[in-house]
mmCIF file of N, CA and C in Angstrom:
data_model
loop_
_atom_site.group_PDB
_atom_site.id
_atom_site.type_symbol
_atom_site.label_atom_id
_atom_site.label_comp_id
_atom_site.label_asym_id
_atom_site.label_seq_id
_atom_site.Cartn_x
_atom_site.Cartn_y
_atom_site.Cartn_z
ATOM 1 N N UNK A 645 84.061 107.914 106.285
ATOM 2 C CA UNK A 645 84.765 107.979 105.018
ATOM 3 C C UNK A 645 83.949 107.219 103.976
ATOM 4 N N UNK A 646 83.436 107.909 102.968
ATOM 5 C CA UNK A 646 82.645 107.234 101.942
ATOM 6 C C UNK A 646 83.500 106.274 101.119
ATOM 7 N N UNK A 647 82.879 105.187 100.678
ATOM 8 C CA UNK A 647 83.608 104.250 99.844
ATOM 9 C C UNK A 647 82.836 102.977 99.582
ATOM 10 N N UNK A 648 83.509 102.042 98.923
ATOM 11 C CA UNK A 648 82.906 100.762 98.588
ATOM 12 C C UNK A 648 83.995 99.716 98.442
ATOM 13 N N UNK A 649 83.576 98.460 98.513
ATOM 14 C CA UNK A 649 84.464 97.340 98.250
ATOM 15 C C UNK A 649 83.694 96.317 97.444
ATOM 16 N N UNK A 650 84.372 95.701 96.471
ATOM 17 C CA UNK A 650 83.744 94.695 95.616
ATOM 18 C C UNK A 650 84.728 93.536 95.450
ATOM 19 N N UNK A 651 84.240 92.301 95.575
ATOM 20 C CA UNK A 651 85.073 91.112 95.397
ATOM 21 C C UNK A 651 84.470 90.212 94.334
ATOM 22 N N UNK A 652 85.342 89.528 93.620
ATOM 23 C CA UNK A 652 84.911 88.552 92.626
ATOM 24 C C UNK A 652 85.906 87.399 92.651
ATOM 25 N N UNK A 653 85.377 86.175 92.549
ATOM 26 C CA UNK A 653 86.221 84.985 92.450
ATOM 27 C C UNK A 653 86.442 84.713 90.972
ATOM 28 N N UNK A 654 87.697 84.454 90.617
ATOM 29 C CA UNK A 654 88.080 84.278 89.217
ATOM 30 C C UNK A 654 88.713 82.906 89.039
ATOM 31 N N UNK A 655 88.258 82.160 88.050
ATOM 32 C CA UNK A 655 88.793 80.841 87.753
ATOM 33 C C UNK A 655 90.092 80.986 86.960
ATOM 34 N N UNK A 656 91.089 81.547 87.618
ATOM 35 C CA UNK A 656 92.421 81.738 87.030
ATOM 36 C C UNK A 656 93.405 81.876 88.186
ATOM 37 N N UNK A 657 94.653 81.467 87.985
ATOM 38 C CA UNK A 657 95.624 81.580 89.073
ATOM 39 C C UNK A 657 95.938 83.040 89.404
ATOM 40 N N UNK A 658 96.321 83.310 90.656
ATOM 41 C CA UNK A 658 96.619 84.682 91.057
ATOM 42 C C UNK A 658 97.653 85.384 90.171
ATOM 43 N N UNK A 659 98.656 84.645 89.700
ATOM 44 C CA UNK A 659 99.687 85.287 88.860
ATOM 45 C C UNK A 659 99.087 85.844 87.579
ATOM 46 N N UNK A 660 98.116 85.137 87.013
ATOM 47 C CA UNK A 660 97.491 85.602 85.772
ATOM 48 C C UNK A 660 96.619 86.829 86.041
ATOM 49 N N UNK A 661 95.876 86.804 87.139
ATOM 50 C CA UNK A 661 95.040 87.957 87.489
ATOM 51 C C UNK A 661 95.930 89.168 87.747
ATOM 52 N N UNK A 662 97.030 88.967 88.479
ATOM 53 C CA UNK A 662 97.959 90.044 88.776
ATOM 54 C C UNK A 662 98.532 90.639 87.490
ATOM 55 N N UNK A 663 98.910 89.782 86.554
ATOM 56 C CA UNK A 663 99.493 90.264 85.295
ATOM 57 C C UNK A 663 98.516 91.176 84.550
ATOM 58 N N UNK A 664 97.244 90.821 84.530
ATOM 59 C CA UNK A 664 96.230 91.660 83.874
ATOM 60 C C UNK A 664 96.060 92.957 84.654
ATOM 61 N N UNK A 665 95.994 92.838 85.967
ATOM 62 C CA UNK A 665 95.731 93.989 86.824
ATOM 63 C C UNK A 665 96.804 95.066 86.710
ATOM 64 N N UNK A 666 98.077 94.686 86.726
ATOM 65 C CA UNK A 666 99.144 95.698 86.732
ATOM 66 C C UNK A 666 99.528 96.182 85.338
ATOM 67 N N UNK A 667 98.987 95.575 84.314
ATOM 68 C CA UNK A 667 99.255 96.037 82.952
ATOM 69 C C UNK A 667 98.262 97.153 82.614
ATOM 70 N N UNK A 668 98.377 98.256 83.354
ATOM 71 C CA UNK A 668 97.392 99.336 83.262
ATOM 72 C C UNK A 668 97.334 99.949 81.866
ATOM 73 N N UNK A 669 98.407 99.876 81.113
ATOM 74 C CA UNK A 669 98.399 100.435 79.761
ATOM 75 C C UNK A 669 97.438 99.680 78.843
ATOM 76 N N UNK A 670 97.120 98.446 79.161
ATOM 77 C CA UNK A 670 96.172 97.654 78.360
ATOM 78 C C UNK A 670 94.728 97.864 78.792
ATOM 79 N N UNK A 671 94.499 98.515 79.927
ATOM 80 C CA UNK A 671 93.143 98.658 80.438
ATOM 81 C C UNK A 671 92.151 99.213 79.421
ATOM 82 N N UNK A 672 92.497 100.215 78.607
ATOM 83 C CA UNK A 672 91.484 100.732 77.662
ATOM 84 C C UNK A 672 90.955 99.659 76.697
ATOM 85 N N UNK A 673 91.776 98.659 76.361
ATOM 86 C CA UNK A 673 91.313 97.608 75.458
ATOM 87 C C UNK A 673 90.590 96.482 76.195
ATOM 88 N N UNK A 674 90.682 96.467 77.519
ATOM 89 C CA UNK A 674 90.071 95.396 78.309
ATOM 90 C C UNK A 674 88.878 95.846 79.133
ATOM 91 N N UNK A 675 88.914 97.075 79.609
ATOM 92 C CA UNK A 675 87.942 97.550 80.592
ATOM 93 C C UNK A 675 87.091 98.666 79.972
ATOM 94 N N UNK A 676 85.786 98.457 79.871
ATOM 95 C CA UNK A 676 84.937 99.446 79.192
ATOM 96 C C UNK A 676 84.811 100.780 79.929
ATOM 97 N N UNK A 677 85.244 100.846 81.172
ATOM 98 C CA UNK A 677 85.139 102.089 81.943
ATOM 99 C C UNK A 677 86.411 102.925 81.869
ATOM 100 N N UNK A 678 87.349 102.514 81.007
ATOM 101 C CA UNK A 678 88.610 103.250 80.863
ATOM 102 C C UNK A 678 88.766 103.658 79.410
ATOM 103 N N UNK A 679 88.783 104.980 79.179
ATOM 104 C CA UNK A 679 88.961 105.493 77.818
ATOM 105 C C UNK A 679 90.428 105.514 77.409
ATOM 106 N N UNK A 680 91.290 105.989 78.309
ATOM 107 C CA UNK A 680 92.716 106.042 77.979
ATOM 108 C C UNK A 680 93.553 106.033 79.246
ATOM 109 N N UNK A 681 94.779 105.546 79.074
ATOM 110 C CA UNK A 681 95.763 105.473 80.149
ATOM 111 C C UNK A 681 97.072 105.996 79.594
ATOM 112 N N UNK A 682 97.705 106.866 80.352
ATOM 113 C CA UNK A 682 99.030 107.360 79.980
ATOM 114 C C UNK A 682 99.946 107.217 81.184
ATOM 115 N N UNK A 683 100.902 106.304 81.076
ATOM 116 C CA UNK A 683 101.893 106.163 82.142
ATOM 117 C C UNK A 683 102.803 107.385 82.098
ATOM 118 N N UNK A 684 103.043 107.997 83.231
ATOM 119 C CA UNK A 684 103.873 109.191 83.295
ATOM 120 C C UNK A 684 105.293 108.873 83.743
ATOM 121 N N UNK A 685 105.566 107.600 83.977
ATOM 122 C CA UNK A 685 106.890 107.122 84.378
ATOM 123 C C UNK A 685 107.206 105.863 83.574
ATOM 124 N N UNK A 686 108.477 105.617 83.334
ATOM 125 C CA UNK A 686 108.894 104.407 82.626
ATOM 126 C C UNK A 686 108.997 103.241 83.607
ATOM 127 N N UNK A 687 108.952 102.031 83.064
ATOM 128 C CA UNK A 687 109.153 100.844 83.877
ATOM 129 C C UNK A 687 107.865 100.275 84.425
ATOM 130 N N UNK A 688 108.010 99.192 85.192
ATOM 131 C CA UNK A 688 106.824 98.543 85.756
ATOM 132 C C UNK A 688 106.155 99.408 86.812
ATOM 133 N N UNK A 689 104.919 99.089 87.098
ATOM 134 C CA UNK A 689 104.194 99.779 88.150
ATOM 135 C C UNK A 689 104.961 99.603 89.457
ATOM 136 N N UNK A 690 105.200 100.705 90.164
ATOM 137 C CA UNK A 690 105.972 100.683 91.412
ATOM 138 C C UNK A 690 105.512 101.846 92.278
ATOM 139 N N UNK A 691 105.855 101.799 93.551
ATOM 140 C CA UNK A 691 105.510 102.906 94.445
ATOM 141 C C UNK A 691 106.074 104.199 93.867
ATOM 142 N N UNK A 692 105.244 105.204 93.801
ATOM 143 C CA UNK A 692 105.623 106.498 93.231
ATOM 144 C C UNK A 692 105.267 106.659 91.766
ATOM 145 N N UNK A 693 104.969 105.558 91.072
ATOM 146 C CA UNK A 693 104.613 105.628 89.649
ATOM 147 C C UNK A 693 103.299 106.392 89.491
ATOM 148 N N UNK A 694 103.233 107.192 88.427
ATOM 149 C CA UNK A 694 102.044 107.997 88.166
ATOM 150 C C UNK A 694 101.436 107.615 86.821
ATOM 151 N N UNK A 695 100.109 107.626 86.791
ATOM 152 C CA UNK A 695 99.362 107.252 85.591
ATOM 153 C C UNK A 695 98.192 108.207 85.410
ATOM 154 N N UNK A 696 98.071 108.758 84.204
ATOM 155 C CA UNK A 696 96.907 109.608 83.877
ATOM 156 C C UNK A 696 95.818 108.699 83.324
ATOM 157 N N UNK A 697 94.643 108.794 83.923
ATOM 158 C CA UNK A 697 93.532 107.926 83.569
ATOM 159 C C UNK A 697 92.335 108.771 83.144
ATOM 160 N N UNK A 698 91.752 108.415 82.003
ATOM 161 C CA UNK A 698 90.541 109.085 81.537
ATOM 162 C C UNK A 698 89.416 108.056 81.515
ATOM 163 N N UNK A 699 88.301 108.424 82.151
ATOM 164 C CA UNK A 699 87.134 107.554 82.207
ATOM 165 C C UNK A 699 85.901 108.354 81.803
ATOM 166 N N UNK A 700 84.940 107.686 81.175
ATOM 167 C CA UNK A 700 83.724 108.402 80.780
ATOM 168 C C UNK A 700 83.026 109.006 81.998
ATOM 169 N N UNK A 701 82.555 110.229 81.831
ATOM 170 C CA UNK A 701 81.744 110.939 82.830
ATOM 171 C C UNK A 701 82.501 111.297 84.107
ATOM 172 N N UNK A 702 83.817 111.123 84.129
ATOM 173 C CA UNK A 702 84.624 111.517 85.287
ATOM 174 C C UNK A 702 85.740 112.439 84.811
ATOM 175 N N UNK A 703 86.200 113.347 85.686
ATOM 176 C CA UNK A 703 87.331 114.188 85.280
ATOM 177 C C UNK A 703 88.598 113.350 85.118
ATOM 178 N N UNK A 704 89.442 113.773 84.200
ATOM 179 C CA UNK A 704 90.754 113.137 84.047
ATOM 180 C C UNK A 704 91.471 113.193 85.396
ATOM 181 N N UNK A 705 92.189 112.124 85.735
ATOM 182 C CA UNK A 705 92.866 112.077 87.032
ATOM 183 C C UNK A 705 94.257 111.479 86.884
ATOM 184 N N UNK A 706 95.183 111.969 87.687
ATOM 185 C CA UNK A 706 96.512 111.372 87.784
ATOM 186 C C UNK A 706 96.539 110.562 89.069
ATOM 187 N N UNK A 707 96.856 109.285 88.927
ATOM 188 C CA UNK A 707 96.900 108.352 90.043
ATOM 189 C C UNK A 707 98.352 108.034 90.368
ATOM 190 N N UNK A 708 98.691 108.078 91.655
ATOM 191 C CA UNK A 708 100.051 107.788 92.113
ATOM 192 C C UNK A 708 100.014 106.547 92.991
ATOM 193 N N UNK A 709 100.862 105.566 92.671
ATOM 194 C CA UNK A 709 100.930 104.335 93.461
ATOM 195 C C UNK A 709 101.559 104.662 94.815
ATOM 196 N N UNK A 710 100.845 104.321 95.884
ATOM 197 C CA UNK A 710 101.319 104.592 97.243
ATOM 198 C C UNK A 710 101.766 103.330 97.969
ATOM 199 N N UNK A 711 101.278 102.185 97.547
ATOM 200 C CA UNK A 711 101.662 100.897 98.130
ATOM 201 C C UNK A 711 101.640 99.857 97.023
ATOM 202 N N UNK A 712 102.588 98.927 97.087
ATOM 203 C CA UNK A 712 102.604 97.836 96.124
ATOM 204 C C UNK A 712 103.286 96.639 96.757
ATOM 205 N N UNK A 713 102.617 95.508 96.732
ATOM 206 C CA UNK A 713 103.199 94.234 97.128
ATOM 207 C C UNK A 713 103.182 93.376 95.872
ATOM 208 N N UNK A 714 104.348 93.163 95.306
ATOM 209 C CA UNK A 714 104.470 92.473 94.026
ATOM 210 C C UNK A 714 103.699 91.151 94.051
ATOM 211 N N UNK A 715 102.867 90.968 93.032
ATOM 212 C CA UNK A 715 102.117 89.738 92.889
ATOM 213 C C UNK A 715 100.804 89.685 93.641
ATOM 214 N N UNK A 716 100.531 90.691 94.502
ATOM 215 C CA UNK A 716 99.290 90.575 95.266
ATOM 216 C C UNK A 716 98.479 91.854 95.437
ATOM 217 N N UNK A 717 99.093 93.032 95.488
ATOM 218 C CA UNK A 717 98.253 94.216 95.709
ATOM 219 C C UNK A 717 98.959 95.508 95.303
ATOM 220 N N UNK A 718 98.129 96.480 94.922
ATOM 221 C CA UNK A 718 98.620 97.848 94.799
ATOM 222 C C UNK A 718 97.502 98.806 95.130
ATOM 223 N N UNK A 719 97.916 99.945 95.665
ATOM 224 C CA UNK A 719 97.001 101.014 96.013
ATOM 225 C C UNK A 719 97.519 102.272 95.351
ATOM 226 N N UNK A 720 96.601 103.047 94.806
ATOM 227 C CA UNK A 720 96.990 104.346 94.258
ATOM 228 C C UNK A 720 95.968 105.374 94.662
ATOM 229 N N UNK A 721 96.385 106.637 94.560
ATOM 230 C CA UNK A 721 95.474 107.709 94.956
ATOM 231 C C UNK A 721 95.543 108.855 93.970
ATOM 232 N N UNK A 722 94.431 109.573 93.939
ATOM 233 C CA UNK A 722 94.288 110.731 93.068
ATOM 234 C C UNK A 722 93.760 111.890 93.901
ATOM 235 N N UNK A 723 94.330 113.068 93.695
ATOM 236 C CA UNK A 723 93.946 114.252 94.464
ATOM 237 C C UNK A 723 93.223 115.255 93.571
ATOM 238 N N UNK A 724 92.181 115.839 94.121
ATOM 239 C CA UNK A 724 91.501 116.955 93.478
ATOM 240 C C UNK A 724 91.195 117.963 94.577
ATOM 241 N N UNK A 725 90.846 119.177 94.227
ATOM 242 C CA UNK A 725 90.567 120.155 95.275
ATOM 243 C C UNK A 725 89.480 119.653 96.240
ATOM 244 N N UNK A 726 89.837 119.493 97.497
ATOM 245 C CA UNK A 726 88.874 119.106 98.521
ATOM 246 C C UNK A 726 88.653 117.627 98.718
ATOM 247 N N UNK A 727 89.276 116.786 97.889
ATOM 248 C CA UNK A 727 89.049 115.346 98.030
ATOM 249 C C UNK A 727 90.242 114.542 97.526
ATOM 250 N N UNK A 728 90.459 113.414 98.173
ATOM 251 C CA UNK A 728 91.441 112.427 97.736
ATOM 252 C C UNK A 728 90.717 111.109 97.571
ATOM 253 N N UNK A 729 90.926 110.468 96.424
ATOM 254 C CA UNK A 729 90.339 109.161 96.163
ATOM 255 C C UNK A 729 91.459 108.128 96.231
ATOM 256 N N UNK A 730 91.225 107.062 96.990
ATOM 257 C CA UNK A 730 92.179 105.972 97.132
ATOM 258 C C UNK A 730 91.533 104.708 96.579
ATOM 259 N N UNK A 731 92.219 104.029 95.664
ATOM 260 C CA UNK A 731 91.713 102.792 95.074
ATOM 261 C C UNK A 731 92.714 101.673 95.348
ATOM 262 N N UNK A 732 92.220 100.583 95.921
ATOM 263 C CA UNK A 732 93.061 99.423 96.229
ATOM 264 C C UNK A 732 92.652 98.247 95.361
ATOM 265 N N UNK A 733 93.664 97.467 94.977
ATOM 266 C CA UNK A 733 93.477 96.311 94.105
ATOM 267 C C UNK A 733 94.226 95.155 94.762
ATOM 268 N N UNK A 734 93.516 94.103 95.146
ATOM 269 C CA UNK A 734 94.130 92.986 95.869
ATOM 270 C C UNK A 734 93.772 91.681 95.175
ATOM 271 N N UNK A 735 94.790 90.854 94.944
ATOM 272 C CA UNK A 735 94.599 89.516 94.377
ATOM 273 C C UNK A 735 95.033 88.508 95.432
ATOM 274 N N UNK A 736 94.139 87.563 95.738
ATOM 275 C CA UNK A 736 94.429 86.547 96.746
ATOM 276 C C UNK A 736 94.151 85.163 96.172
ATOM 277 N N UNK A 737 94.916 84.152 96.609
ATOM 278 C CA UNK A 737 94.583 82.780 96.214
ATOM 279 C C UNK A 737 93.195 82.416 96.747
ATOM 280 N N UNK A 738 92.501 81.592 96.000
ATOM 281 C CA UNK A 738 91.165 81.110 96.381
ATOM 282 C C UNK A 738 91.060 79.659 95.899
ATOM 283 N N UNK A 739 90.247 78.862 96.548
ATOM 284 C CA UNK A 739 90.093 77.455 96.166
ATOM 285 C C UNK A 739 89.700 77.296 94.693
ATOM 286 N N UNK A 740 88.975 78.267 94.160
ATOM 287 C CA UNK A 740 88.542 78.207 92.759
ATOM 288 C C UNK A 740 89.438 79.014 91.827
ATOM 289 N N UNK A 741 90.603 79.442 92.292
ATOM 290 C CA UNK A 741 91.538 80.222 91.479
ATOM 291 C C UNK A 741 92.052 81.421 92.237
ATOM 292 N N UNK A 742 91.344 82.545 92.135
ATOM 293 C CA UNK A 742 91.766 83.798 92.778
ATOM 294 C C UNK A 742 90.551 84.575 93.249
ATOM 295 N N UNK A 743 90.793 85.441 94.197
ATOM 296 C CA UNK A 743 89.782 86.428 94.578
ATOM 297 C C UNK A 743 90.391 87.796 94.285
ATOM 298 N N UNK A 744 89.644 88.620 93.565
ATOM 299 C CA UNK A 744 90.037 89.996 93.283
ATOM 300 C C UNK A 744 89.165 90.896 94.140
ATOM 301 N N UNK A 745 89.808 91.750 94.953
ATOM 302 C CA UNK A 745 89.084 92.723 95.766
ATOM 303 C C UNK A 745 89.457 94.119 95.293
ATOM 304 N N UNK A 746 88.465 94.894 94.934
ATOM 305 C CA UNK A 746 88.656 96.278 94.529
ATOM 306 C C UNK A 746 87.945 97.155 95.548
ATOM 307 N N UNK A 747 88.617 98.206 95.999
ATOM 308 C CA UNK A 747 87.957 99.129 96.915
ATOM 309 C C UNK A 747 88.303 100.560 96.537
ATOM 310 N N UNK A 748 87.364 101.445 96.843
ATOM 311 C CA UNK A 748 87.521 102.873 96.583
ATOM 312 C C UNK A 748 87.052 103.610 97.824
ATOM 313 N N UNK A 749 87.871 104.541 98.298
ATOM 314 C CA UNK A 749 87.454 105.409 99.402
ATOM 315 C C UNK A 749 87.760 106.850 99.024
ATOM 316 N N UNK A 750 87.016 107.757 99.615
ATOM 317 C CA UNK A 750 87.192 109.182 99.358
ATOM 318 C C UNK A 750 87.313 109.902 100.695
ATOM 319 N N UNK A 751 88.326 110.758 100.820
ATOM 320 C CA UNK A 751 88.520 111.548 102.033
ATOM 321 C C UNK A 751 88.667 113.015 101.662
ATOM 322 N N UNK A 752 88.589 113.862 102.664
ATOM 323 C CA UNK A 752 88.773 115.292 102.450
ATOM 324 C C UNK A 752 87.506 116.058 102.745
ATOM 325 N N UNK A 753 87.620 117.381 102.835
ATOM 326 C CA UNK A 753 86.474 118.204 103.222
ATOM 327 C C UNK A 753 85.294 118.144 102.249
ATOM 328 N N UNK A 754 85.547 117.831 100.994
ATOM 329 C CA UNK A 754 84.453 117.750 100.020
ATOM 330 C C UNK A 754 84.101 116.304 99.657
ATOM 331 N N UNK A 755 84.624 115.351 100.430
ATOM 332 C CA UNK A 755 84.434 113.945 100.070
ATOM 333 C C UNK A 755 82.977 113.512 100.113
ATOM 334 N N UNK A 756 82.217 113.965 101.083
ATOM 335 C CA UNK A 756 80.810 113.533 101.170
ATOM 336 C C UNK A 756 80.002 114.067 99.981
ATOM 337 N N UNK A 757 80.265 115.289 99.590
ATOM 338 C CA UNK A 757 79.582 115.862 98.421
ATOM 339 C C UNK A 757 80.037 115.132 97.160
ATOM 340 N N UNK A 758 81.360 114.937 97.022
ATOM 341 C CA UNK A 758 81.890 114.228 95.856
ATOM 342 C C UNK A 758 81.347 112.818 95.758
ATOM 343 N N UNK A 759 81.273 112.133 96.901
ATOM 344 C CA UNK A 759 80.770 110.764 96.905
ATOM 345 C C UNK A 759 79.289 110.740 96.536
ATOM 346 N N UNK A 760 78.521 111.684 97.037
ATOM 347 C CA UNK A 760 77.092 111.746 96.705
ATOM 348 C C UNK A 760 76.897 111.912 95.200
ATOM 349 N N UNK A 761 77.794 112.649 94.561
ATOM 350 C CA UNK A 761 77.685 112.910 93.121
ATOM 351 C C UNK A 761 78.158 111.735 92.269
ATOM 352 N N UNK A 762 79.059 110.895 92.802
ATOM 353 C CA UNK A 762 79.673 109.846 91.979
ATOM 354 C C UNK A 762 79.403 108.423 92.470
ATOM 355 N N UNK A 763 78.707 108.273 93.582
ATOM 356 C CA UNK A 763 78.527 106.951 94.204
ATOM 357 C C UNK A 763 77.981 105.906 93.236
ATOM 358 N N UNK A 764 76.862 106.162 92.597
ATOM 359 C CA UNK A 764 76.254 105.123 91.752
ATOM 360 C C UNK A 764 77.134 104.828 90.533
ATOM 361 N N UNK A 765 77.727 105.853 89.950
ATOM 362 C CA UNK A 765 78.628 105.637 88.823
ATOM 363 C C UNK A 765 79.840 104.820 89.270
ATOM 364 N N UNK A 766 80.404 105.144 90.424
ATOM 365 C CA UNK A 766 81.569 104.413 90.937
ATOM 366 C C UNK A 766 81.214 102.950 91.187
ATOM 367 N N UNK A 767 80.062 102.680 91.784
ATOM 368 C CA UNK A 767 79.629 101.286 91.994
ATOM 369 C C UNK A 767 79.559 100.540 90.670
ATOM 370 N N UNK A 768 78.939 101.158 89.689
ATOM 371 C CA UNK A 768 78.803 100.524 88.374
ATOM 372 C C UNK A 768 80.166 100.278 87.740
ATOM 373 N N UNK A 769 81.043 101.281 87.792
ATOM 374 C CA UNK A 769 82.367 101.137 87.198
ATOM 375 C C UNK A 769 83.182 100.044 87.886
ATOM 376 N N UNK A 770 83.161 99.988 89.212
ATOM 377 C CA UNK A 770 83.947 98.975 89.921
ATOM 378 C C UNK A 770 83.434 97.576 89.572
ATOM 379 N N UNK A 771 82.125 97.398 89.504
ATOM 380 C CA UNK A 771 81.567 96.099 89.098
ATOM 381 C C UNK A 771 82.034 95.719 87.691
ATOM 382 N N UNK A 772 81.937 96.661 86.757
ATOM 383 C CA UNK A 772 82.359 96.399 85.373
ATOM 384 C C UNK A 772 83.859 96.119 85.290
ATOM 385 N N UNK A 773 84.651 96.860 86.048
ATOM 386 C CA UNK A 773 86.098 96.655 86.040
ATOM 387 C C UNK A 773 86.465 95.275 86.566
ATOM 388 N N UNK A 774 85.849 94.856 87.657
ATOM 389 C CA UNK A 774 86.129 93.523 88.214
ATOM 390 C C UNK A 774 85.765 92.444 87.197
ATOM 391 N N UNK A 775 84.611 92.566 86.564
ATOM 392 C CA UNK A 775 84.182 91.579 85.570
ATOM 393 C C UNK A 775 85.128 91.549 84.368
ATOM 394 N N UNK A 776 85.578 92.715 83.919
ATOM 395 C CA UNK A 776 86.475 92.777 82.761
ATOM 396 C C UNK A 776 87.838 92.172 83.085
ATOM 397 N N UNK A 777 88.371 92.466 84.257
ATOM 398 C CA UNK A 777 89.652 91.887 84.668
ATOM 399 C C UNK A 777 89.518 90.375 84.787
ATOM 400 N N UNK A 778 88.409 89.918 85.378
ATOM 401 C CA UNK A 778 88.168 88.492 85.503
ATOM 402 C C UNK A 778 88.121 87.823 84.124
ATOM 403 N N UNK A 779 87.399 88.410 83.182
ATOM 404 C CA UNK A 779 87.303 87.863 81.856
ATOM 405 C C UNK A 779 88.645 87.806 81.149
ATOM 406 N N UNK A 780 89.424 88.866 81.276
ATOM 407 C CA UNK A 780 90.746 88.895 80.648
ATOM 408 C C UNK A 780 91.677 87.857 81.264
ATOM 409 N N UNK A 781 91.616 87.703 82.580
ATOM 410 C CA UNK A 781 92.480 86.717 83.254
ATOM 411 C C UNK A 781 92.082 85.291 82.877
ATOM 412 N N UNK A 782 90.791 85.030 82.765
ATOM 413 C CA UNK A 782 90.346 83.684 82.391
ATOM 414 C C UNK A 782 90.743 83.331 80.958
ATOM 415 N N UNK A 783 90.759 84.332 80.072
ATOM 416 C CA UNK A 783 91.052 84.034 78.663
ATOM 417 C C UNK A 783 92.533 84.153 78.328
ATOM 418 N N UNK A 784 93.358 84.667 79.256
ATOM 419 C CA UNK A 784 94.800 84.801 78.992
ATOM 420 C C UNK A 784 95.463 83.438 78.954
ATOM 421 N N UNK A 785 96.435 83.320 78.104
ATOM 422 C CA UNK A 785 97.196 82.067 78.018
ATOM 423 C C UNK A 785 98.642 82.273 78.328
#
């Protein structure tokens, strides 16, 4: 199963990192790899919630939350013909504040081809996203 995982330690408490992470509607103003976000459901992020996400150089995707542990993690997935992309977001306490772990995996009959086409872009985007979330969490008051 193609994929990647990226971790970053953030000098901010887990609650602050979590608040930035789940406020997906603010991502376009915080994260340079997100052009627009449209929540398709009202209320806080929860299992079953759907979000339309537009990113440069990638097709528009609808992401559905499949797992959520309040204050620490959420996973969502997006389906396209022949492939499913799963993205996990985990915030853990760390001696220096928090650790943010982001992971992306791709499954399905076309996943190896899809991953070959998007691997380097996905690596770059995940690195940029982790850095942007870290920066926003450190500067939040």
